[in-house]
Short mmCIF file of C-alpha atoms in Angstrom, two decimals:
data_model
loop_
_atom_site.label_atom_id
_atom_site.label_comp_id
_atom_site.label_asym_id
_atom_site.label_seq_id
_atom_site.Cartn_x
_atom_site.Cartn_y
_atom_site.Cartn_z
CA UNK W 1 29.10 -39.56 16.28
CA UNK W 2 26.79 -38.34 13.48
CA UNK W 3 25.63 -34.70 13.48
CA UNK W 4 21.99 -35.75 13.06
CA UNK W 5 19.71 -38.68 13.79
CA UNK W 6 18.88 -40.91 10.85
CA UNK W 7 15.46 -41.81 12.36
CA UNK W 8 15.51 -45.23 10.68
CA UNK W 9 14.88 -43.70 7.26
CA UNK W 10 16.74 -43.12 4.01
CA UNK W 11 17.86 -39.55 3.24
CA UNK W 12 14.96 -38.37 1.04
CA UNK W 13 12.10 -39.72 3.21
CA UNK W 14 13.82 -38.34 6.32
CA UNK W 15 14.21 -34.86 4.79
CA UNK W 16 10.59 -34.91 3.60
CA UNK W 17 9.39 -35.91 7.08
CA UNK W 18 11.38 -33.17 8.82
CA UNK W 19 10.36 -30.50 6.30
CA UNK W 20 6.71 -31.51 6.75
CA UNK W 21 6.91 -31.38 10.54
CA UNK W 22 8.75 -28.02 10.49
CA UNK W 23 6.04 -26.59 8.20
CA UNK W 24 3.25 -27.92 10.45
CA UNK W 25 4.91 -26.51 13.57
CA UNK W 26 5.24 -23.02 12.08
CA UNK W 27 1.68 -23.11 10.69
CA UNK W 28 -0.13 -24.54 13.76
CA UNK W 29 2.29 -23.59 16.55
CA UNK W 30 2.22 -27.12 17.99
CA UNK W 31 2.70 -30.74 16.82
CA UNK W 32 2.70 -34.20 18.47
CA UNK W 33 5.65 -36.39 17.45
CA UNK W 34 8.36 -38.65 18.87
CA UNK W 35 11.13 -37.19 21.02
CA UNK W 36 13.89 -38.04 18.50
CA UNK W 37 12.01 -36.36 15.63
CA UNK W 38 11.15 -33.33 17.77
CA UNK W 39 14.82 -32.72 18.58
CA UNK W 40 15.65 -32.77 14.85
CA UNK W 41 12.77 -30.44 13.98
CA UNK W 42 14.00 -27.95 16.61
CA UNK W 43 17.39 -27.82 14.82
CA UNK W 44 15.58 -26.78 11.63
CA UNK W 45 12.96 -24.38 13.04
CA UNK W 46 15.06 -22.33 15.47
CA UNK W 47 17.51 -20.95 12.83
CA UNK W 48 14.53 -20.12 10.60
CA UNK W 49 12.89 -18.04 13.34
CA UNK W 50 16.23 -16.34 14.10
CA UNK W 51 16.58 -15.41 10.40
CA UNK W 52 12.98 -14.10 10.29
CA UNK W 53 13.56 -11.99 13.43
CA UNK W 54 16.75 -10.54 11.94
CA UNK W 55 15.08 -9.58 8.62
CA UNK W 56 11.64 -8.55 9.96
CA UNK W 57 12.07 -4.79 9.29
CA UNK W 58 14.25 -5.06 6.18
CA UNK W 59 11.72 -3.82 3.59
CA UNK W 60 10.46 -0.60 2.05
CA UNK W 61 6.85 0.42 1.47
CA UNK W 62 6.00 1.26 -2.14
CA UNK W 63 2.75 2.68 -3.53
CA UNK W 64 1.62 1.05 -6.78
CA UNK W 65 -1.43 1.40 -9.02
CA UNK W 66 -3.46 -1.77 -9.47
CA UNK W 67 -6.59 -2.74 -11.37
CA UNK W 68 -9.30 -4.18 -9.12
CA UNK W 69 -12.57 -5.66 -10.33
CA UNK W 70 -15.60 -3.56 -9.36
CA UNK W 71 -18.12 -5.52 -7.23
CA UNK W 72 -21.85 -5.11 -6.66
CA UNK W 73 -23.72 -5.25 -3.33
CA UNK W 74 -23.71 -9.09 -3.42
CA UNK W 75 -19.92 -9.25 -3.89
CA UNK W 76 -20.13 -10.34 -7.55
CA UNK W 77 -18.08 -8.73 -10.33
CA UNK W 78 -19.82 -5.97 -12.31
CA UNK W 79 -19.96 -6.76 -16.03
CA UNK W 80 -20.90 -4.58 -18.97
CA UNK W 81 -21.32 -5.14 -22.70
CA UNK W 82 -18.92 -3.41 -25.11
CA UNK W 83 -18.61 -3.37 -28.90
CA UNK W 84 -16.43 -6.23 -30.24
CA UNK W 85 -14.71 -3.96 -32.75
CA UNK W 86 -14.35 -0.91 -30.45
CA UNK W 87 -13.84 -1.96 -26.77
CA UNK W 88 -14.08 1.70 -25.61
CA UNK W 89 -17.71 1.92 -26.84
CA UNK W 90 -20.11 0.71 -24.10
CA UNK W 91 -23.36 -0.79 -25.47
CA UNK W 92 -24.89 -1.61 -22.06
CA UNK W 93 -23.82 -0.71 -18.51
CA UNK W 94 -24.96 -4.11 -17.25
CA UNK W 95 -24.93 -7.63 -18.65
CA UNK W 96 -28.31 -8.50 -16.99
CA UNK W 97 -31.79 -7.06 -17.28
CA UNK W 98 -34.17 -6.26 -14.37
CA UNK W 99 -35.27 -9.92 -14.13
CA UNK W 100 -31.65 -11.14 -13.93
CA UNK W 101 -31.60 -12.59 -17.46
CA UNK W 102 -28.45 -12.21 -19.57
CA UNK W 103 -28.74 -9.47 -22.21
CA UNK W 104 -27.79 -10.48 -25.76
CA UNK W 105 -26.58 -7.68 -28.05
CA UNK W 106 -25.43 -8.30 -31.60
CA UNK W 107 -21.73 -7.49 -32.12
CA UNK W 108 -21.26 -7.05 -28.35
CA UNK W 109 -19.13 -8.89 -25.79
CA UNK W 110 -19.32 -9.03 -21.99
CA UNK W 111 -16.33 -7.69 -20.03
CA UNK W 112 -15.58 -7.12 -16.34
CA UNK W 113 -15.40 -3.51 -15.14
CA UNK W 114 -12.10 -2.62 -13.43
CA UNK W 115 -11.22 0.35 -11.21
CA UNK W 116 -7.69 1.66 -10.77
CA UNK W 117 -6.67 1.94 -7.10
CA UNK W 118 -3.47 2.77 -5.28
CA UNK W 119 -2.07 0.06 -2.99
CA UNK W 120 0.80 0.06 -0.56
CA UNK W 121 2.98 -3.05 -0.81
CA UNK W 122 6.07 -4.23 1.05
CA UNK W 123 9.10 -4.51 -1.23
CA UNK W 124 11.83 -6.78 0.17
CA UNK W 125 15.34 -5.40 0.29
CA UNK W 126 18.05 -7.75 -1.12
CA UNK W 127 18.97 -9.48 2.16
CA UNK W 128 15.31 -10.10 3.07
CA UNK W 129 14.61 -11.44 -0.44
CA UNK W 130 17.53 -13.85 0.02
CA UNK W 131 16.20 -14.86 3.47
CA UNK W 132 12.76 -15.49 1.92
CA UNK W 133 14.32 -17.86 -0.65
CA UNK W 134 16.28 -19.64 2.11
CA UNK W 135 13.07 -20.19 4.11
CA UNK W 136 11.14 -21.38 1.04
CA UNK W 137 13.79 -24.07 0.45
CA UNK W 138 12.63 -25.78 3.65
CA UNK W 139 8.91 -24.96 3.90
CA UNK W 140 6.21 -26.81 1.98
CA UNK W 141 3.25 -24.86 0.50
CA UNK W 142 0.27 -24.76 2.89
CA UNK W 143 -3.38 -24.59 1.79
CA UNK W 144 -6.09 -23.44 4.18
CA UNK W 145 -9.30 -25.43 3.63
CA UNK W 146 -12.58 -24.31 5.28
CA UNK W 147 -14.11 -26.78 7.77
CA UNK W 148 -17.66 -26.56 6.37
CA UNK W 149 -18.46 -28.44 3.18
CA UNK W 150 -20.33 -25.69 1.28
CA UNK W 151 -18.00 -23.61 -0.87
CA UNK W 152 -14.99 -25.60 0.29
CA UNK W 153 -13.20 -25.68 -3.06
CA UNK W 154 -13.97 -22.02 -3.82
CA UNK W 155 -12.74 -20.71 -0.45
CA UNK W 156 -9.53 -22.78 -0.29
CA UNK W 157 -6.56 -20.41 -0.23
CA UNK W 158 -2.79 -20.70 -0.06
CA UNK W 159 -1.12 -19.47 3.13
CA UNK W 160 2.05 -17.36 2.86
CA UNK W 161 4.00 -19.01 5.68
CA UNK W 162 7.13 -16.91 5.04
CA UNK W 163 5.08 -13.72 5.53
CA UNK W 164 3.81 -15.21 8.82
CA UNK W 165 7.42 -15.79 9.90
CA UNK W 166 8.43 -12.20 9.08
CA UNK W 167 5.27 -10.43 10.33
CA UNK W 168 4.21 -12.55 13.32
CA UNK W 169 7.11 -14.64 14.64
CA UNK W 170 9.84 -12.09 13.81
CA UNK W 171 8.52 -9.30 16.10
CA UNK W 172 7.39 -11.84 18.73
CA UNK W 173 10.86 -13.38 19.17
CA UNK W 174 12.98 -10.30 18.30
CA UNK W 175 14.23 -9.94 21.90
CA UNK W 176 14.95 -13.65 22.47
CA UNK W 177 18.33 -15.19 21.74
CA UNK W 178 17.11 -18.65 20.75
CA UNK W 179 14.98 -21.09 22.74
CA UNK W 180 11.77 -20.50 20.78
CA UNK W 181 10.42 -24.05 21.26
CA UNK W 182 9.36 -26.27 24.15
CA UNK W 183 9.25 -30.10 24.30
CA UNK W 184 6.72 -31.63 26.73
CA UNK W 185 6.75 -35.42 27.20
CA UNK W 186 3.30 -37.07 27.10
CA UNK W 187 4.27 -40.73 27.54
CA UNK W 188 5.26 -43.80 25.50
CA UNK W 189 3.48 -44.76 22.28
CA UNK W 190 1.55 -48.05 22.19
CA UNK W 191 3.29 -50.66 20.09
CA UNK W 192 6.94 -49.62 20.11
CA UNK W 193 7.02 -47.58 23.36
CA UNK W 194 8.65 -44.60 21.62
CA UNK W 195 8.45 -41.50 23.83
CA UNK W 196 5.81 -39.14 22.46
CA UNK W 197 6.12 -35.38 23.01
CA UNK W 198 4.29 -32.15 22.25
CA UNK W 199 6.60 -29.76 20.40
CA UNK W 200 5.30 -26.19 20.61
CA UNK W 201 6.43 -22.64 20.05
CA UNK W 202 6.76 -20.68 23.31
#
């Protein structure tokens, strides 16, 4: 008997399907699929959650200095005009006049104003860094797109699903020894009568 179901697909399409469904399950917490596929996805997802729970606290907090763009009251970057030949010499503190028109100064260029701030970041220890790479081998990149149309492209951002595994699922399932998922049957599919199920994280 084979160790896995072939799901009527060649190797590469089957792996792509299972990776996609595992990614969707970890991102949304629930997917609707066939019973055979769900059982295969469980075999992929459960070891990933176990690894995340094991490595959840395996990091150190480091304080670093970072440059952050200064913003005005409207949330836009503050720009000033400096001399092209001597960038330390400020010709104008703002790139706009009172009416909002762009100021033109001969031999000047517009630059963004940056402030230096201290940030605390999590630095992975070697075993957690290895676990992160292991998880990234399976997970696809996820992009979060806003529902409303205005500013959709601008506000699209990439979701760090591995960080979600470490920070959210790791502590949540730290005390469980497996059994992180639940399969609920919802009836046969029209057409081929394949049993459809809801696969969800408990």
